[in-house]
mmCIF file of C-alpha atoms in Angstrom:
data_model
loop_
_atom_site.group_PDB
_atom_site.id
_atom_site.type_symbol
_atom_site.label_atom_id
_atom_site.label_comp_id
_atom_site.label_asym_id
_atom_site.label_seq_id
_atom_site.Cartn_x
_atom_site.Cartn_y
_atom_site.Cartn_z
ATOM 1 C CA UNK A 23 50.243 140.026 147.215
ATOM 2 C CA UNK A 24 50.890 142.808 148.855
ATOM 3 C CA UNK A 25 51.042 146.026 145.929
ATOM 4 C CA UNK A 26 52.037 149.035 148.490
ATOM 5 C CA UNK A 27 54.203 148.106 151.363
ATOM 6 C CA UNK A 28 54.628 150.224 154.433
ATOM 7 C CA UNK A 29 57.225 148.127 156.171
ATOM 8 C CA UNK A 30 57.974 150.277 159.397
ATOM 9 C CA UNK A 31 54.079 149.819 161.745
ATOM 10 C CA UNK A 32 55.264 152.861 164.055
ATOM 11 C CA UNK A 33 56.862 155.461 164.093
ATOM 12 C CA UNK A 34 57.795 157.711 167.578
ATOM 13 C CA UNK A 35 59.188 161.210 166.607
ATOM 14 C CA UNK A 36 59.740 163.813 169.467
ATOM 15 C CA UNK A 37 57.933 167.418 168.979
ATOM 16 C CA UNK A 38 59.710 169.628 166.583
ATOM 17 C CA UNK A 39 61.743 166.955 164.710
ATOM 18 C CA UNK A 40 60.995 165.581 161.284
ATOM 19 C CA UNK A 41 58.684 162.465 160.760
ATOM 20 C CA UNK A 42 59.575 160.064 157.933
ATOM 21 C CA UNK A 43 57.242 157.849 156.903
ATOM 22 C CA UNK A 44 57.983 155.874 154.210
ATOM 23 C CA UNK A 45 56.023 153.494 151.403
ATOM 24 C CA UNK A 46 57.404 150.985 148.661
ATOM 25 C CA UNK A 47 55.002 149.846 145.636
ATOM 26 C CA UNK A 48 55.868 146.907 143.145
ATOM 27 C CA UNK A 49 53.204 148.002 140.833
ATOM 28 C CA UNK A 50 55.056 149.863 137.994
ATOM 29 C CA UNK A 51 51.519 150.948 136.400
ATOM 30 C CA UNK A 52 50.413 153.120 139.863
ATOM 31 C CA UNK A 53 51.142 156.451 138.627
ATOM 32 C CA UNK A 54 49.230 158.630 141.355
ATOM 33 C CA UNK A 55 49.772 157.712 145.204
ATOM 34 C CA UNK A 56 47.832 159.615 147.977
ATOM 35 C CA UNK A 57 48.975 159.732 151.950
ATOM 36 C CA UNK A 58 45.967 159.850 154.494
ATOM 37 C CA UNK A 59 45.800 160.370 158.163
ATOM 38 C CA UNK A 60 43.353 158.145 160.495
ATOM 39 C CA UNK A 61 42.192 158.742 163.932
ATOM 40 C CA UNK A 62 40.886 155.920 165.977
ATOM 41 C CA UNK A 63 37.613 154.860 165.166
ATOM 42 C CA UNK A 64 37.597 157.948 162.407
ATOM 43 C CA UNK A 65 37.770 157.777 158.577
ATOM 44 C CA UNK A 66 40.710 158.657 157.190
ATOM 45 C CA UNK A 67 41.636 161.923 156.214
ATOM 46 C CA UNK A 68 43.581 163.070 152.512
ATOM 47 C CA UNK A 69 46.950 164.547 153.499
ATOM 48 C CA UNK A 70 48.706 164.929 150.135
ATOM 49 C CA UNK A 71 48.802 163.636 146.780
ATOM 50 C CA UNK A 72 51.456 163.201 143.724
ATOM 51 C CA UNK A 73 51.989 162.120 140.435
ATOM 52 C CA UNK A 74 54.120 160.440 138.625
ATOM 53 C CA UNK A 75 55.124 163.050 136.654
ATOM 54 C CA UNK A 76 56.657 165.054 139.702
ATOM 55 C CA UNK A 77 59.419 163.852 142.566
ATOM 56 C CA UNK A 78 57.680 165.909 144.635
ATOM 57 C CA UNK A 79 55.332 167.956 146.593
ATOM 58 C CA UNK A 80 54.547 170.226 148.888
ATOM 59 C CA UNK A 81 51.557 171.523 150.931
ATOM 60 C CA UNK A 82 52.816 173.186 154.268
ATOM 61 C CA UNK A 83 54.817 171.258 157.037
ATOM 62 C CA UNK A 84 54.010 168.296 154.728
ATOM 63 C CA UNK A 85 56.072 166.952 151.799
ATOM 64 C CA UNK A 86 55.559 163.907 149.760
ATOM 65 C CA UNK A 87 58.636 162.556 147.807
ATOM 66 C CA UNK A 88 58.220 160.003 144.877
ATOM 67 C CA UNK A 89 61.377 157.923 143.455
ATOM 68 C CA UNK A 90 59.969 156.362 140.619
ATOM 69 C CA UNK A 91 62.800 154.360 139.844
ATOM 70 C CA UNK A 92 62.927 152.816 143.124
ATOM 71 C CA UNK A 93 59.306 152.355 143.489
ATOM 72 C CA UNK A 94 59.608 154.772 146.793
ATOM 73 C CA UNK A 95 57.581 157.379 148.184
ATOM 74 C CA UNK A 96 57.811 159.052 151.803
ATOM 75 C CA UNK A 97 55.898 161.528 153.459
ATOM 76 C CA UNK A 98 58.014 164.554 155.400
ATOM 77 C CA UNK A 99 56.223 166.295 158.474
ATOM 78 C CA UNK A 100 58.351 168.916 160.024
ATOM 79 C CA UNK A 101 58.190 170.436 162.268
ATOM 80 C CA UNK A 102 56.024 167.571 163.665
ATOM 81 C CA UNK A 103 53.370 168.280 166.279
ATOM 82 C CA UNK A 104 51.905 165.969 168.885
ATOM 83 C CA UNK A 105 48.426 166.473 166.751
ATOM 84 C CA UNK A 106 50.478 164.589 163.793
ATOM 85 C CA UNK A 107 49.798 161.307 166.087
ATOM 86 C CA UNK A 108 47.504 159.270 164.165
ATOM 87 C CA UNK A 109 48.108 156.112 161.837
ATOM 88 C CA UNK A 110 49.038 157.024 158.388
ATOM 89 C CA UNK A 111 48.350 155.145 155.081
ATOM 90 C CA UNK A 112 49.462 155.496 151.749
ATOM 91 C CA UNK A 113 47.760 154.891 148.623
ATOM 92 C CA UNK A 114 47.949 154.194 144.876
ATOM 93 C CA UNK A 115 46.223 153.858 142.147
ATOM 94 C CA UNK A 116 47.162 153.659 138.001
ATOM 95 C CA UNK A 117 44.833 155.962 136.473
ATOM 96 C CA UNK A 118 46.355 155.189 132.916
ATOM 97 C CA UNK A 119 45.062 152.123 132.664
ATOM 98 C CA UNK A 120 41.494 153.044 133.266
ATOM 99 C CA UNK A 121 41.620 151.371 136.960
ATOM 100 C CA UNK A 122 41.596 155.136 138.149
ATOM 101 C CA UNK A 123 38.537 154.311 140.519
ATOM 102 C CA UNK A 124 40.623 151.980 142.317
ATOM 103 C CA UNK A 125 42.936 152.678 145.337
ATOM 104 C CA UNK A 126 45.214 150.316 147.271
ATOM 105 C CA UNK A 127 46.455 151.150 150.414
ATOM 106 C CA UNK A 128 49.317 149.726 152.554
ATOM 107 C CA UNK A 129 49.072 148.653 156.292
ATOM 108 C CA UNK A 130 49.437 151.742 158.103
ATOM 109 C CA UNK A 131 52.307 153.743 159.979
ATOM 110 C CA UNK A 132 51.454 154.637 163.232
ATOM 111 C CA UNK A 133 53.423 157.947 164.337
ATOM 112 C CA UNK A 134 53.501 159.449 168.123
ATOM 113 C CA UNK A 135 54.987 162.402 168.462
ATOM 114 C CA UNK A 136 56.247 162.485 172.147
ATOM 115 C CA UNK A 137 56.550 166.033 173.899
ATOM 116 C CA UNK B 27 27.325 170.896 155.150
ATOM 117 C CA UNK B 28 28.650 168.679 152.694
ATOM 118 C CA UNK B 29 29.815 165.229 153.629
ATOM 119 C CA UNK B 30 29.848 161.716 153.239
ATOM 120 C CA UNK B 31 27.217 160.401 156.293
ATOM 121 C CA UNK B 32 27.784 156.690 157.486
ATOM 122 C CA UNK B 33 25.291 154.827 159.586
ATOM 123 C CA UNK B 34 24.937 153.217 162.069
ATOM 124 C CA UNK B 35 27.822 154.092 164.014
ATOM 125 C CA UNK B 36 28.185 150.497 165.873
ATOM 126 C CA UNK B 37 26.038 147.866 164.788
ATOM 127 C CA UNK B 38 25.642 144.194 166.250
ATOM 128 C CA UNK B 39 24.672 141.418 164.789
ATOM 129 C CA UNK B 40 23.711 137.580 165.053
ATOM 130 C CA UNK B 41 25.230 134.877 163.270
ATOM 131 C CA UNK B 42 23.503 134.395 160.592
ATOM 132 C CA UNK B 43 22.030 137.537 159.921
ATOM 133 C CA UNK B 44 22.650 139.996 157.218
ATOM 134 C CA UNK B 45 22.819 143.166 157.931
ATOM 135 C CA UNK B 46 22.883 146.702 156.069
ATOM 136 C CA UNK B 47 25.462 149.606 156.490
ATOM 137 C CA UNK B 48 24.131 153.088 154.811
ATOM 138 C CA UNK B 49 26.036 155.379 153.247
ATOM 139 C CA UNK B 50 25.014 158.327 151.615
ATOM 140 C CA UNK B 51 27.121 161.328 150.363
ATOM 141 C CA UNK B 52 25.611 165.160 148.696
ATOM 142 C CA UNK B 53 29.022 165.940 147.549
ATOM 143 C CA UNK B 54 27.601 165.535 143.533
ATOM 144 C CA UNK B 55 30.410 162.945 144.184
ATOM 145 C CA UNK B 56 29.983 159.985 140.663
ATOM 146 C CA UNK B 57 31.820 157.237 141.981
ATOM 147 C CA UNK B 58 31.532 155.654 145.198
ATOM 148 C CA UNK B 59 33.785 152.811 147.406
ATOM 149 C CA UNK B 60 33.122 150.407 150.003
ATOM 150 C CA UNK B 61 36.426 149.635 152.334
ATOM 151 C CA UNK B 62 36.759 147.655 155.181
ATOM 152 C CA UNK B 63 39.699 147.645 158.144
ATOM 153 C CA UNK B 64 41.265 145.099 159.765
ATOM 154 C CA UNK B 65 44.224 145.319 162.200
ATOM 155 C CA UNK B 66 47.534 145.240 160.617
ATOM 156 C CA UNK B 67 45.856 145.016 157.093
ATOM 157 C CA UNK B 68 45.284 148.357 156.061
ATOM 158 C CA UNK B 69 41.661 149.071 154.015
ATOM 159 C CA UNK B 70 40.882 146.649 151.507
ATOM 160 C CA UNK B 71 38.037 147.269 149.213
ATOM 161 C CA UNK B 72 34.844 145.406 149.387
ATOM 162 C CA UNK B 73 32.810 146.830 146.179
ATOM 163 C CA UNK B 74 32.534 150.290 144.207
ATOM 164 C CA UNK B 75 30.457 152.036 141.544
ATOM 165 C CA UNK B 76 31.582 154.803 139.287
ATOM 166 C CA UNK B 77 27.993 155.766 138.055
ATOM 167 C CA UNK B 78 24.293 154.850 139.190
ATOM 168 C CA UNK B 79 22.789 151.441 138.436
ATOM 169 C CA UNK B 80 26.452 150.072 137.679
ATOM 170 C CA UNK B 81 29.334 148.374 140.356
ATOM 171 C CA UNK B 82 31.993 146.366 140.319
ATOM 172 C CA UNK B 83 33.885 143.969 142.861
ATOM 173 C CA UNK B 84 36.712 144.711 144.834
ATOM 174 C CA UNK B 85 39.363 142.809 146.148
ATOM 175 C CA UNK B 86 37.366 141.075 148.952
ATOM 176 C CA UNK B 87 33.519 140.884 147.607
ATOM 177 C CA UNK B 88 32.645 137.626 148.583
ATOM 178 C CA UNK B 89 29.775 137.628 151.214
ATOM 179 C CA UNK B 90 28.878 141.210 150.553
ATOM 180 C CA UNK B 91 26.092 142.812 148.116
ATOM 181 C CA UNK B 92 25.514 146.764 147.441
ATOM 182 C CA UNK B 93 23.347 148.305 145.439
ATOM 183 C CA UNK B 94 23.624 152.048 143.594
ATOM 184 C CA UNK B 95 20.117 153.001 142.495
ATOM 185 C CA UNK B 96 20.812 157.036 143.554
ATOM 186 C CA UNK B 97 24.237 159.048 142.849
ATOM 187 C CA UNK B 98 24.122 159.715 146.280
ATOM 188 C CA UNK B 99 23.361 156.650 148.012
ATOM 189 C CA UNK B 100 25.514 153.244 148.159
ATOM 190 C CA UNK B 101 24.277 150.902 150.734
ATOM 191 C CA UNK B 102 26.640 147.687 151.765
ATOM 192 C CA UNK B 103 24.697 144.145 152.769
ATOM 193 C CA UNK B 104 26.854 141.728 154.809
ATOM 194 C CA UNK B 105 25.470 138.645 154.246
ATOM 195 C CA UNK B 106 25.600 135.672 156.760
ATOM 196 C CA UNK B 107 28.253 134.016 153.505
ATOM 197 C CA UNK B 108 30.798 136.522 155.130
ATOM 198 C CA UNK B 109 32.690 134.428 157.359
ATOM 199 C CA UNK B 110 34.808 137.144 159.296
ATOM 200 C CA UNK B 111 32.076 140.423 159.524
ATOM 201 C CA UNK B 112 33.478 142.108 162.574
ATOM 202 C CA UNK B 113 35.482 144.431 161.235
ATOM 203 C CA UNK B 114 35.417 148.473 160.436
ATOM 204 C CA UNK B 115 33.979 149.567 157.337
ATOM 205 C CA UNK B 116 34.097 152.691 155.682
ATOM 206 C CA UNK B 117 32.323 154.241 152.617
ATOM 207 C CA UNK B 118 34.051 156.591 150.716
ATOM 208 C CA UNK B 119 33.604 158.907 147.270
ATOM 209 C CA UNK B 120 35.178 160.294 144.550
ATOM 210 C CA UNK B 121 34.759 163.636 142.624
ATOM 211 C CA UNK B 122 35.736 161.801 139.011
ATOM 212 C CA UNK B 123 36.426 165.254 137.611
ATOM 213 C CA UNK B 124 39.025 168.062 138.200
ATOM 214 C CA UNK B 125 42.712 168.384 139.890
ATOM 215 C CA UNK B 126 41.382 166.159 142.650
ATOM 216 C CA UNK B 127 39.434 163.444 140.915
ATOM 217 C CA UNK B 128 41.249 161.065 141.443
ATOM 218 C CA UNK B 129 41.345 161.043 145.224
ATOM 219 C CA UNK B 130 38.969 159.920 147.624
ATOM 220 C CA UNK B 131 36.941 160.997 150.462
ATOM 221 C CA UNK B 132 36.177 159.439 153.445
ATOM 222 C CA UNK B 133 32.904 158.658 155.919
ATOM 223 C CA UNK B 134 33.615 158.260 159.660
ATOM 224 C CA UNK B 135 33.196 154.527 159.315
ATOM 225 C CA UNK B 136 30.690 151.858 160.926
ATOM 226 C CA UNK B 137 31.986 149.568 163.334
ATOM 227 C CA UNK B 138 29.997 146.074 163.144
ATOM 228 C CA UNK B 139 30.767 142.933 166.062
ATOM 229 C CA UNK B 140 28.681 139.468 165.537
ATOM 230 C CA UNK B 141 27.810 138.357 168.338
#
């Protein structure tokens, strides 16, 4: 049972637009969700984080927004850069019921941002 | 510098042979994750501990053992019971305190191939 969904595997974006990437949950207790970046062959990196108390946040060209009541979240990167090209994941966890520890991630976006 | 340190890098293996992947971290990090990567599957957690001499399983334990005798050290055993080994693994850690406790860091991962 899959708990985070990221339905769309890629992602190709030309330089200077905005990337959407986009992540669904059916978990209604995951109150804190996390986007990472991953290089081949790399660990993945921590982008951005929000709670469930917010619809949103924002650290630079990136911006995570959180729907609660659709169970949505989606990661903007603008402008978007060819260094953006990477696989991103996103990530939840429900630190209110003392699984905080815990994170589950989707499958993965991969985004290429074409010159 | 501070970091979460993974090793080995690429590891091979026999059937039939366990095998350990380090991991060791000096971030003052309490709690501490095994993940593992599979195409098209996203990370799925193996084992993790939030404080010395204590662990729990994750979503795919079975055929793995760790151990967590040092905050800073949380080695993974594949076992020869794990039917599928070849996959990426990466170790990861957690603050458990602050604005960022609840999000996790990663190590550069350790590839392993039976052979």
């Amino acid at each position: 049972d899959q708990q985070v969904k990221q339905n769309s595997p890629s992602l190709s974006v030309q330089e200077g637009r905005i990337s959407i990437l986009n992540c669904d949950y059916t978990n209604s207790m995951f109150d804190y969700f996390l986007w990472y970046k991953k290089y081949p062959a790399e660990g993945p990196t921590f982008l951005i984080s929000i709670s469930s108390i917010k619809d949103k946040n924002e650290d630079g060209r990136f911006t995570v927004f959180l729907n609660k009541s659709a169970k949505h979240l989606s990661l903007h990167i603008v402008p978007s850069q060819p260094g953006d090209s990477a696989v991103y994941f996103c990530a939840a966890s429900a630190r209110t019921t003392g699984t905080a520890s815990k994170l589950t991630f989707g499958t993965g976006t991969r985004l290429q941002v074409t010159l | 510098d501070g970091g979460i340190t993974q090793s080995p890098k690429y590891l091979f293996r026999k059937e039939g042979q366990n095998v350990t992947l380090s991991c060791e971290q000096n971030l003052n990090h309490d709690a501490m994750y095994w993940y593992r990567q599979d195409p098209g599957q996203g990370l799925r957690l193996i084992y993790y501990s939030q404080i010395v001499n204590d662990f729990q399983k994750g979503d795919i334990a079975e055929g793995y053992s760790v151990s967590r005798e040092k905050k800073e050290s949380f080695p993974l055993t594949v076992t020869s019971a794990q039917k599928n080994p070849t996959a990426f693994y990466l170790c990861a850690s957690r603050p458990g305190q602050g604005n960022s406790g609840n999000t996790i860091y990663f190590g550069e991962g350790s590839w392993l191939t039976v052979v």
